Tab-separated table of C-alpha atoms in Angstrom:
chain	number	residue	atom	x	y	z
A	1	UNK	CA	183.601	-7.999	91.596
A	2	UNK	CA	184.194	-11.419	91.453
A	3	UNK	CA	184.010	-13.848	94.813
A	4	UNK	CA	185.883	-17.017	95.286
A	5	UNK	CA	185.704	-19.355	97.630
A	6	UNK	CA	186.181	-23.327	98.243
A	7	UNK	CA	183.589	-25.531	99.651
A	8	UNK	CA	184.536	-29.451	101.223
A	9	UNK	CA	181.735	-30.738	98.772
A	10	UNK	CA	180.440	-29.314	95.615
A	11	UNK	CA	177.570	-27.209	95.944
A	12	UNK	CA	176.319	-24.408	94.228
A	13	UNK	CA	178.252	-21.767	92.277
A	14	UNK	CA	175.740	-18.504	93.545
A	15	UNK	CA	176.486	-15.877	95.676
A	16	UNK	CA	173.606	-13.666	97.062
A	17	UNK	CA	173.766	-9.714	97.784
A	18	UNK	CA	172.453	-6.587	98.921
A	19	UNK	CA	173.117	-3.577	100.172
A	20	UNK	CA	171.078	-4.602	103.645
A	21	UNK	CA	172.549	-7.537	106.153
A	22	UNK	CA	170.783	-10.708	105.883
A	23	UNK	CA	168.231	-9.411	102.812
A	24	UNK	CA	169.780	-10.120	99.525
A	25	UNK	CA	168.036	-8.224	97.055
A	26	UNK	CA	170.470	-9.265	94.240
A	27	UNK	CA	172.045	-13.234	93.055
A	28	UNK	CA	174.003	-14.380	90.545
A	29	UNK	CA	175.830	-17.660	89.431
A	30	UNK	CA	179.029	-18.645	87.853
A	31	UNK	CA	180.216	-21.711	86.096
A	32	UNK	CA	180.222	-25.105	87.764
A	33	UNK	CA	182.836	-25.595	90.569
A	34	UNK	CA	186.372	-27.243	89.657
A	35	UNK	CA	188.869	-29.099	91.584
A	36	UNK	CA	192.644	-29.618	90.778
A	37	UNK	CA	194.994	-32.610	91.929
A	38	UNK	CA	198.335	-32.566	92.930
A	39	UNK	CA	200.306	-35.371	93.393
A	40	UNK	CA	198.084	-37.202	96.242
A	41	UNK	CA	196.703	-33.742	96.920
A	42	UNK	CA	192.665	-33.047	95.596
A	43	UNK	CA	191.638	-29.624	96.354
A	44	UNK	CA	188.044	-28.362	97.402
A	45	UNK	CA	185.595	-27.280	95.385
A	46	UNK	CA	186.649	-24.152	94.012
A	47	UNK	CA	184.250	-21.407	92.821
A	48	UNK	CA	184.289	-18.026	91.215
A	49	UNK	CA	181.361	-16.104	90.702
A	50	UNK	CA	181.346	-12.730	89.200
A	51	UNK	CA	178.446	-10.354	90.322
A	52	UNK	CA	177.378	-6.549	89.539
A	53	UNK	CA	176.934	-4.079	88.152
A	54	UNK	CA	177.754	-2.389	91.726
A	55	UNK	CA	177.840	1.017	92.801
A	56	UNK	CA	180.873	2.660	94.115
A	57	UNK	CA	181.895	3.201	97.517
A	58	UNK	CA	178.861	1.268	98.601
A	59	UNK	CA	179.144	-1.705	101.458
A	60	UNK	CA	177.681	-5.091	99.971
A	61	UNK	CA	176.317	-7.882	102.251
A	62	UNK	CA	176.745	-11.527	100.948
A	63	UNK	CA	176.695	-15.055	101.157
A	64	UNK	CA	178.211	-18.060	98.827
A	65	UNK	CA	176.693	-21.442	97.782
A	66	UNK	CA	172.694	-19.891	99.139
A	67	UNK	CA	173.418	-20.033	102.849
A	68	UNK	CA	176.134	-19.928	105.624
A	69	UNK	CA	178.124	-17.117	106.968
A	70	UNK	CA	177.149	-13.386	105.874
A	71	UNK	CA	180.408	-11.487	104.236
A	72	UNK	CA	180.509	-7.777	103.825
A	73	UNK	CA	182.873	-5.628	101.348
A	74	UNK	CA	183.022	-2.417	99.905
A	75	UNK	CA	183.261	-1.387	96.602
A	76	UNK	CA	185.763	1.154	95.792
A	77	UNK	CA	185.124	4.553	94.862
A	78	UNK	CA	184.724	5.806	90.857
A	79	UNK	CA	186.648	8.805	91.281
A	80	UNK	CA	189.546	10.112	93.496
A	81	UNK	CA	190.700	9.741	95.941
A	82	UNK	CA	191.631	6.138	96.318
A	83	UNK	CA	193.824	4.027	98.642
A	84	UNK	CA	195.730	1.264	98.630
A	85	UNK	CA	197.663	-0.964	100.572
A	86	UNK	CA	200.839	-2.875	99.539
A	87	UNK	CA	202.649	-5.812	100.632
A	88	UNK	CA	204.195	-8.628	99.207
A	89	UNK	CA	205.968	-12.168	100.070
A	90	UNK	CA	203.119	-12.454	102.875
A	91	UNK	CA	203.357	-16.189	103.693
A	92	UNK	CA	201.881	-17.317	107.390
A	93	UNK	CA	204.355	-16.356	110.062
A	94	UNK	CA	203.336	-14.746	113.156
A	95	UNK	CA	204.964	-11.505	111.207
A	96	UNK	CA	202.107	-12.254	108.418
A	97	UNK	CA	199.595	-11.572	111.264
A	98	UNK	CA	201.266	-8.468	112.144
A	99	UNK	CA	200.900	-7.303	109.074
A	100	UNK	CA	197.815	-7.966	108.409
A	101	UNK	CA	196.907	-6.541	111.734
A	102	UNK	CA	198.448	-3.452	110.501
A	103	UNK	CA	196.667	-3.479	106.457
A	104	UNK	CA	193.554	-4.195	108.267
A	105	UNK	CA	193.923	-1.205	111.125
A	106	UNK	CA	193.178	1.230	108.705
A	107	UNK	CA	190.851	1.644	106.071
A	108	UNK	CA	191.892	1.030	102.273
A	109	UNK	CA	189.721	0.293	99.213
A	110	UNK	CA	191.995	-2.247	97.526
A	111	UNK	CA	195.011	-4.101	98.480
A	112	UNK	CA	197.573	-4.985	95.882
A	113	UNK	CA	199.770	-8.306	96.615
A	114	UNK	CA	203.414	-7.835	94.089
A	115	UNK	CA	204.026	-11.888	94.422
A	116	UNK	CA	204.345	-14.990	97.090
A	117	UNK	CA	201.208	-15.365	98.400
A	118	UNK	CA	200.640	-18.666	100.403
A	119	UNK	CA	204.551	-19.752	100.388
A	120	UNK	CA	202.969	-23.712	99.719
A	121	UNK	CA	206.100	-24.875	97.700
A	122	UNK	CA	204.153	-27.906	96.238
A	123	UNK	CA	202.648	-28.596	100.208
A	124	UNK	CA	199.168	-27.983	98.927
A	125	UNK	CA	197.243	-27.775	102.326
A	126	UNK	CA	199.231	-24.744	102.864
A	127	UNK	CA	197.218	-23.022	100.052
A	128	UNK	CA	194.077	-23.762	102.417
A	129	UNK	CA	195.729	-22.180	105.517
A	130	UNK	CA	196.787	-19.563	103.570
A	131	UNK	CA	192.982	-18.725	102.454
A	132	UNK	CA	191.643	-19.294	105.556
A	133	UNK	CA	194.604	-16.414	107.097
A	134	UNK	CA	193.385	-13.967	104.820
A	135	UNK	CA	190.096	-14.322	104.759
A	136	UNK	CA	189.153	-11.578	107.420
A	137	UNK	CA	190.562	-9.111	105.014
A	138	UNK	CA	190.022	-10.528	101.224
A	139	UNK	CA	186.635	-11.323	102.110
A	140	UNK	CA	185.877	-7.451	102.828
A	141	UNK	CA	188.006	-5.424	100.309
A	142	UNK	CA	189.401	-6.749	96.688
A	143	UNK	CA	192.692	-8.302	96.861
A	144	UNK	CA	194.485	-7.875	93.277
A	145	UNK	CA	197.772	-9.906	93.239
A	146	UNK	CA	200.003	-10.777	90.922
A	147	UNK	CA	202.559	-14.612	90.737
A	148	UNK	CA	205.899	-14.576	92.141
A	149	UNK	CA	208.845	-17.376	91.997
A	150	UNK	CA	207.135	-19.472	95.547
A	151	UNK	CA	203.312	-19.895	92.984
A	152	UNK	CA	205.395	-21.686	90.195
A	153	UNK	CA	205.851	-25.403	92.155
A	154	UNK	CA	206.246	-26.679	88.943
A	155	UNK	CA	207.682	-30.523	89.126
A	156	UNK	CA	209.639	-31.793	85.688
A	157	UNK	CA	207.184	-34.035	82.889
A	158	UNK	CA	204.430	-33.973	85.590
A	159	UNK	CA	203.750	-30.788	85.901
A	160	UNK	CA	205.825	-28.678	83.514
A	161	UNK	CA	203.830	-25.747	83.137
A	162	UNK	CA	203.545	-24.426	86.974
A	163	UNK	CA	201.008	-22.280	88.918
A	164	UNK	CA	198.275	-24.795	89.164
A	165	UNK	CA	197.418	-23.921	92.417
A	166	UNK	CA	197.808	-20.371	91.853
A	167	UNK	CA	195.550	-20.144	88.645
A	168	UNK	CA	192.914	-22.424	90.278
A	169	UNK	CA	192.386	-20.506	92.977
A	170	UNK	CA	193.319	-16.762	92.449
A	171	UNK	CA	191.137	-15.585	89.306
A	172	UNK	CA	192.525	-12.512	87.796
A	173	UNK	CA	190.453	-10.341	85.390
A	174	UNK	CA	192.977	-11.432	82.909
A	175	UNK	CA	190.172	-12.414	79.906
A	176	UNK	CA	188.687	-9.046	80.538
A	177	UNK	CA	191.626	-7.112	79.805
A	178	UNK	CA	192.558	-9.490	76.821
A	179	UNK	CA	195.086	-10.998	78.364
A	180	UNK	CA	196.179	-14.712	77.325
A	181	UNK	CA	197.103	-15.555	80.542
A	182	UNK	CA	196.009	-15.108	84.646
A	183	UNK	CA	200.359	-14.623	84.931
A	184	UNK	CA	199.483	-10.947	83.469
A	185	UNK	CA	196.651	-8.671	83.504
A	186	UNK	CA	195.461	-5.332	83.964
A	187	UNK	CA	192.336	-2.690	85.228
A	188	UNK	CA	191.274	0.440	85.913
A	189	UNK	CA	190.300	1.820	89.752
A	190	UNK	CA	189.004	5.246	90.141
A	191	UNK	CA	191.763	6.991	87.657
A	192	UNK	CA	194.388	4.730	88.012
A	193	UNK	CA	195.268	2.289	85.168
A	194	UNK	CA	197.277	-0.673	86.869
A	195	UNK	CA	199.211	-3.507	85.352
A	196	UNK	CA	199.818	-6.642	86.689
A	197	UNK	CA	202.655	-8.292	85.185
A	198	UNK	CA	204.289	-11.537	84.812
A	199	UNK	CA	207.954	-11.882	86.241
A	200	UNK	CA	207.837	-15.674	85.723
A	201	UNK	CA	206.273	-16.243	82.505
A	202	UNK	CA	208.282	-15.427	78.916
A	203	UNK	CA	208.623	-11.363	78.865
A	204	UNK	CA	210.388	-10.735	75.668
A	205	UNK	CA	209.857	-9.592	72.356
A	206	UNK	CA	208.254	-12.162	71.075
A	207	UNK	CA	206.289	-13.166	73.584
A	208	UNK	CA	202.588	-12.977	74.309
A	209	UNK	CA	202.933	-11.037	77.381
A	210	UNK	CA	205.198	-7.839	75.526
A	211	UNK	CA	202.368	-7.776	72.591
A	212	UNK	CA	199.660	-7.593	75.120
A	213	UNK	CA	201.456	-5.133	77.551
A	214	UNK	CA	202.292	-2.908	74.065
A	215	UNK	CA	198.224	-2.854	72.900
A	216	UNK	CA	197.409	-2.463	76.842
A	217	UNK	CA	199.531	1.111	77.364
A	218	UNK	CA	198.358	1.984	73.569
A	219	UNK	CA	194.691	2.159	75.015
A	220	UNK	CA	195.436	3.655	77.955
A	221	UNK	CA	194.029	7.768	78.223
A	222	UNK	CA	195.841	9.554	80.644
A	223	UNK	CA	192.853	12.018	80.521
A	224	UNK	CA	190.769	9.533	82.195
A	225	UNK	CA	193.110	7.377	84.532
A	226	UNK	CA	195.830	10.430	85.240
A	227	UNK	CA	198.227	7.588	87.020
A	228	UNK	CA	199.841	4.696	85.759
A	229	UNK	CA	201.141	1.906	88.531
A	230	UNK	CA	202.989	-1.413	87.731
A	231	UNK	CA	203.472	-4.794	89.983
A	232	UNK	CA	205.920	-7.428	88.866
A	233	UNK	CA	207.446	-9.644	91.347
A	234	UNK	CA	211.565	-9.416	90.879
A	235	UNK	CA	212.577	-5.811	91.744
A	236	UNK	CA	214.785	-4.251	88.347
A	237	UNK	CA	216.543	-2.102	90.512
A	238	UNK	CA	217.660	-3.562	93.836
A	239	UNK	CA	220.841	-2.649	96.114
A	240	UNK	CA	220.169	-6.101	98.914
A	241	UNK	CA	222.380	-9.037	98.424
A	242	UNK	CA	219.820	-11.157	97.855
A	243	UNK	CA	218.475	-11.903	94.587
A	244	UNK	CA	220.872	-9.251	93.055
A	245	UNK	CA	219.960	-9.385	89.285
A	246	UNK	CA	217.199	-11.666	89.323
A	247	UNK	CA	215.064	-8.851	87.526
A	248	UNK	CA	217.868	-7.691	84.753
A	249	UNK	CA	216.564	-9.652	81.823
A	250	UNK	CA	213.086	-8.574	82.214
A	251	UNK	CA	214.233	-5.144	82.763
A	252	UNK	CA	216.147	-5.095	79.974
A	253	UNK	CA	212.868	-6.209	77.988
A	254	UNK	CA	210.019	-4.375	78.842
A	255	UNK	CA	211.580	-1.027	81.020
A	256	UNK	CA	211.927	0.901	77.772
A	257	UNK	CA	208.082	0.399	77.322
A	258	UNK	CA	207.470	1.367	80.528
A	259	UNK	CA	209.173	4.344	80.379
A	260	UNK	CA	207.863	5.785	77.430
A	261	UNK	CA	204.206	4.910	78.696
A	262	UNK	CA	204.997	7.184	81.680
A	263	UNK	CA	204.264	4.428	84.040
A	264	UNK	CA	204.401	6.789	87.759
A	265	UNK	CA	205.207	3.734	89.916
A	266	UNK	CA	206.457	0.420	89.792
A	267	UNK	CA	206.454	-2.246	93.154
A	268	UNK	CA	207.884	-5.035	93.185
A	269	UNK	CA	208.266	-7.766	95.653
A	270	UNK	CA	211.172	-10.856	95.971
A	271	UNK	CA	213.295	-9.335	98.597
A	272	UNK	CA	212.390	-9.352	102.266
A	273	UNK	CA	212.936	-5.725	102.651
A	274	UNK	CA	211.733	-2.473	101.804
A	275	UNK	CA	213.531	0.002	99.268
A	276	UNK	CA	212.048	3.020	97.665
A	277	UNK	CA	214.431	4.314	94.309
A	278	UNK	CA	214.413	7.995	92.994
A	279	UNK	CA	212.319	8.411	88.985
A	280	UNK	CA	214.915	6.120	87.101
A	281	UNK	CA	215.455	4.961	84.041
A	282	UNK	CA	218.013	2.928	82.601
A	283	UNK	CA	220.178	2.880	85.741
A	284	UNK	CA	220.131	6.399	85.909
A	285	UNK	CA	217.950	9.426	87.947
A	286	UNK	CA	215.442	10.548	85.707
A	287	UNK	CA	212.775	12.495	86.476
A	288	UNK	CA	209.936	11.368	83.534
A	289	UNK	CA	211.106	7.405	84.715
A	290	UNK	CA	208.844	5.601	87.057
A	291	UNK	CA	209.613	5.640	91.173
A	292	UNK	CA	210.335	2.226	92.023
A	293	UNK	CA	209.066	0.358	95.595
A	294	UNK	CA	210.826	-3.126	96.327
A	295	UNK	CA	208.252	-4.261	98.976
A	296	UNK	CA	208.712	-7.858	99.808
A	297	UNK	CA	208.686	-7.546	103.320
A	298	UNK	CA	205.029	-8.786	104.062
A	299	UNK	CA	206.237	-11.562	106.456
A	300	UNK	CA	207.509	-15.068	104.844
A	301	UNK	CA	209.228	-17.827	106.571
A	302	UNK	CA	212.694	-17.214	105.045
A	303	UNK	CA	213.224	-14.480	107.034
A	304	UNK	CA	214.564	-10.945	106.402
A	305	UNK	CA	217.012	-9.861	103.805
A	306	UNK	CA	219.499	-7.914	105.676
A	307	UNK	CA	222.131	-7.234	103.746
A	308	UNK	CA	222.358	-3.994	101.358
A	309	UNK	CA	225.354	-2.805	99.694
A	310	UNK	CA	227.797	0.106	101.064
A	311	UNK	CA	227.446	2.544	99.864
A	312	UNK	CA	224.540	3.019	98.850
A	313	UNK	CA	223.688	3.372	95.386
A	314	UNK	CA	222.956	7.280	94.754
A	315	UNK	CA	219.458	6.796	93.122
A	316	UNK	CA	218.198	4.406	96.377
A	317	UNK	CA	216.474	7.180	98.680
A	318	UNK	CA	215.508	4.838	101.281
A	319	UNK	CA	216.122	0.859	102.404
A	320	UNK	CA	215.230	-0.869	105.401
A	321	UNK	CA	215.182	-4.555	106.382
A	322	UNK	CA	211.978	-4.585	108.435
A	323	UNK	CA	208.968	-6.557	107.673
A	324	UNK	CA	205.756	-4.055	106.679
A	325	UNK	CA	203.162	-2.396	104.605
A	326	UNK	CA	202.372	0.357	102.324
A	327	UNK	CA	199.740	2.541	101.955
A	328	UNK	CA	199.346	4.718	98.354
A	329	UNK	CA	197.099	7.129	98.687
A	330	UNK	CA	195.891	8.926	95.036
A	331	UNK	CA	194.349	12.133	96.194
A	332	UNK	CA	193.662	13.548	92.742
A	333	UNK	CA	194.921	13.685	89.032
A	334	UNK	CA	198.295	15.042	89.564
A	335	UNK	CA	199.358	13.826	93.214
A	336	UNK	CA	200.051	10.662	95.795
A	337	UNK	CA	201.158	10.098	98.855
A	338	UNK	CA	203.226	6.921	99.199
A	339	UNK	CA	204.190	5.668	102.700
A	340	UNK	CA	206.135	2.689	104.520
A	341	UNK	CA	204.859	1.678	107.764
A	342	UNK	CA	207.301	-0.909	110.159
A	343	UNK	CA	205.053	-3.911	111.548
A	344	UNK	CA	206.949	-3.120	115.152
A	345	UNK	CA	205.426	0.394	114.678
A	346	UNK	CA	201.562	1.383	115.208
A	347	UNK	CA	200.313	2.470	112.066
A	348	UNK	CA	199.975	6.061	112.568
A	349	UNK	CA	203.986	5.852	112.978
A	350	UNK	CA	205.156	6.557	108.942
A	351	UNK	CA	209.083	5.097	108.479
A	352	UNK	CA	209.598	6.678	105.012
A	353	UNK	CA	207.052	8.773	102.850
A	354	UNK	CA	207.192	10.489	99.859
A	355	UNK	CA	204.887	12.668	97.730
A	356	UNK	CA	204.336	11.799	94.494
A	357	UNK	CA	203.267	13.994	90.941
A	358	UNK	CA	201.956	11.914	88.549
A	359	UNK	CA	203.884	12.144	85.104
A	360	UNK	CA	200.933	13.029	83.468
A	361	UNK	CA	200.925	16.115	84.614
A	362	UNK	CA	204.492	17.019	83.832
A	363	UNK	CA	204.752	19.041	81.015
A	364	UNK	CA	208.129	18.708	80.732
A	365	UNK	CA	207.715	14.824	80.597
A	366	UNK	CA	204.490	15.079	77.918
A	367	UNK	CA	206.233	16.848	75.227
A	368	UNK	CA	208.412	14.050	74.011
A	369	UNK	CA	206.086	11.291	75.074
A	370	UNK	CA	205.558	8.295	72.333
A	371	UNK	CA	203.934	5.619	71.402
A	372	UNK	CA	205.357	2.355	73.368
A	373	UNK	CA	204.877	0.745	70.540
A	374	UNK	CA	207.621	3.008	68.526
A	375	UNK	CA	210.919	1.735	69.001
A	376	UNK	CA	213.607	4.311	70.227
């Protein structure tokens, strides 16, 4: 697990654990706090501190820096079955409380974030409030999250490459999964592989982020992590008005890999609804092609996208323009239970569900599986 946090001053990079509140049995260090600037903006001091080994499904008492507040998380489990929750384009409206209200109302071992995080937009103090907002809930179970369009504030000549914020202060495993960049990453929870992927860095064929994704599904074994999930930020399939299309080009680059790899699931985030699609693949039903979840309904600023098209596309099962959560719940090696939950609904009320087989277990599906890296 690794801990971040940001301190007014610099101080120590340690964090000190153990399995009993208050005695820390356990401490480790990480590299000397950093800072970024931003226009007249200087940041904190920001740490990361990586500490383990841990056990699974074990709760973990801590502190940061070698004093102040006790934290607690838990670790998540090593085997089936896992949960997690879902939600993208949080932000900090009073609809962002709500649904973290919700995520936090029942117990998960992970959340996963598909893009927009803190909604700053270059306004860098809103990267703070944003921490301090989810705090309650990052501080007790991992948050994995991937970039979306509202993390790139890039500004032309002085600051050309984007996601300064974002990189400084959300760490991804991306080195440990030999990934070139924290815009894409990967890692394995319980016996789910899951793949965090880049909608807003280069995606093609001859890019860094296509070779990596190709050697990452080549050493994947579906013996050991049954399910494969994807996040990426821009939805490829998508019947709302807004942002129609936004997705097609990196669709058109990486969904054939995807496909092949038998990836079971793909969220995405973007548009302030919620949308679940049949298996589909190329624009078509198919039943060895991944489900895919548009889920960008955590609560932003901009409001609700309300309009969908009419009719309705034949492979879209299920759209909504509510903001909300999701909960994905692996029982075992061959089945899931996917649900929506409204944030004007208490959480034992379910707005759409689905089970899910994973396509691992299909042998209909196995038989004419290949390589992603072989070209069709």
């Amino acid at each position: 697990m690794r801990v971040s946090w940001i301190t007014e001053e610099k101080s120590r990079s340690v964090v000190e654990y153990g399995k009993v509140p208050g005695k820390y049995s356990a401490a480790a260090s990480g590299e000397e706090s950093t800072s970024y600037h931003y226009f007249f903006y200087t940041s904190g001091e920001i740490h990361h501190v990586k500490i383990g080994p841990l056990e699974p499904s074990t709760t973990y008492y801590y502190r940061c820096g070698g004093g102040g507040t006790e934290f607690s998380f838990r670790t998540p489990p090593s085997a089936f079955p896992v949960e997690f929750a879902v939600a993208g384009d949080l932000g900090q409206t009073e609809w962002t409380e709500s649904t973290l209200a919700h995520v936090g109302g029942s117990d998960y071992d992970m959340f996963l974030l598909p893009g927009d995080l803190s909604y700053a937009d270059m306004q860098q103090p809103l990267w703070d409030s944003f921490g301090r907002l989810v705090e309650p809930l990052a501080s007790a179970r991992p948050w994995m999250v991937t970039q979306g369009n509202h993390e790139i504030e890039m500004f032309p000549i002085i600051y050309p490459q984007g996601f300064k914020a974002y990189n400084a202060r959300w760490l991804m495993p991306y080195q440990e999964s030999n990934s070139q960049s924290n815009l894409y990453y990967s890692f394995d929870i319980a016996g789910a592989h899951i793949l965090m992927l880049g909608s807003y860095t280069d995606f093609d064929a001859d890019s860094d982020q296509y070779a990596w994704l190709l050697a990452d599904l080549a050493a994947v074994n579906r013996s050991k992590t049954p399910w494969v999930f994807a996040l990426i930020h821009a939805p490829w399939y998508n019947t709302n008005a807004a942002h129609k299309g936004e997705g097609e080009s990196m669709r058109i680059a990486m969904e054939n890999i995807l496909y092949k790899a038998r990836v079971d699931v793909i969220f995405a985030g973007h548009v302030h609804a919620y949308e679940r699609f049949t298996r589909v693949y190329d624009n078509k039903a198919d039943q060895c092609g991944p489900v895919h979840i548009t889920i960008g309904d955590g609560g932003n600023r901009e409001g609700l996208a309300m309009t969908f098209e009419s009719p309705s596309r034949s492979i879209s099962m299920y759209r909504e323009p509510s903001f909300g959560h999701g909960r994905l719940r692996v029982l075992n090696d061959t089945h899931a239970h996917w649900s929506w939950h409204r944030n004007n609904e208490t959480n034992s009320v379910t707005a759409d569900e689905i089970w899910l087989e994973s396509l691992s277990s299909y042998t209909h599906c196995n038989h004419d599986v290949t390589s992603p890296n072989d070209e069709l």
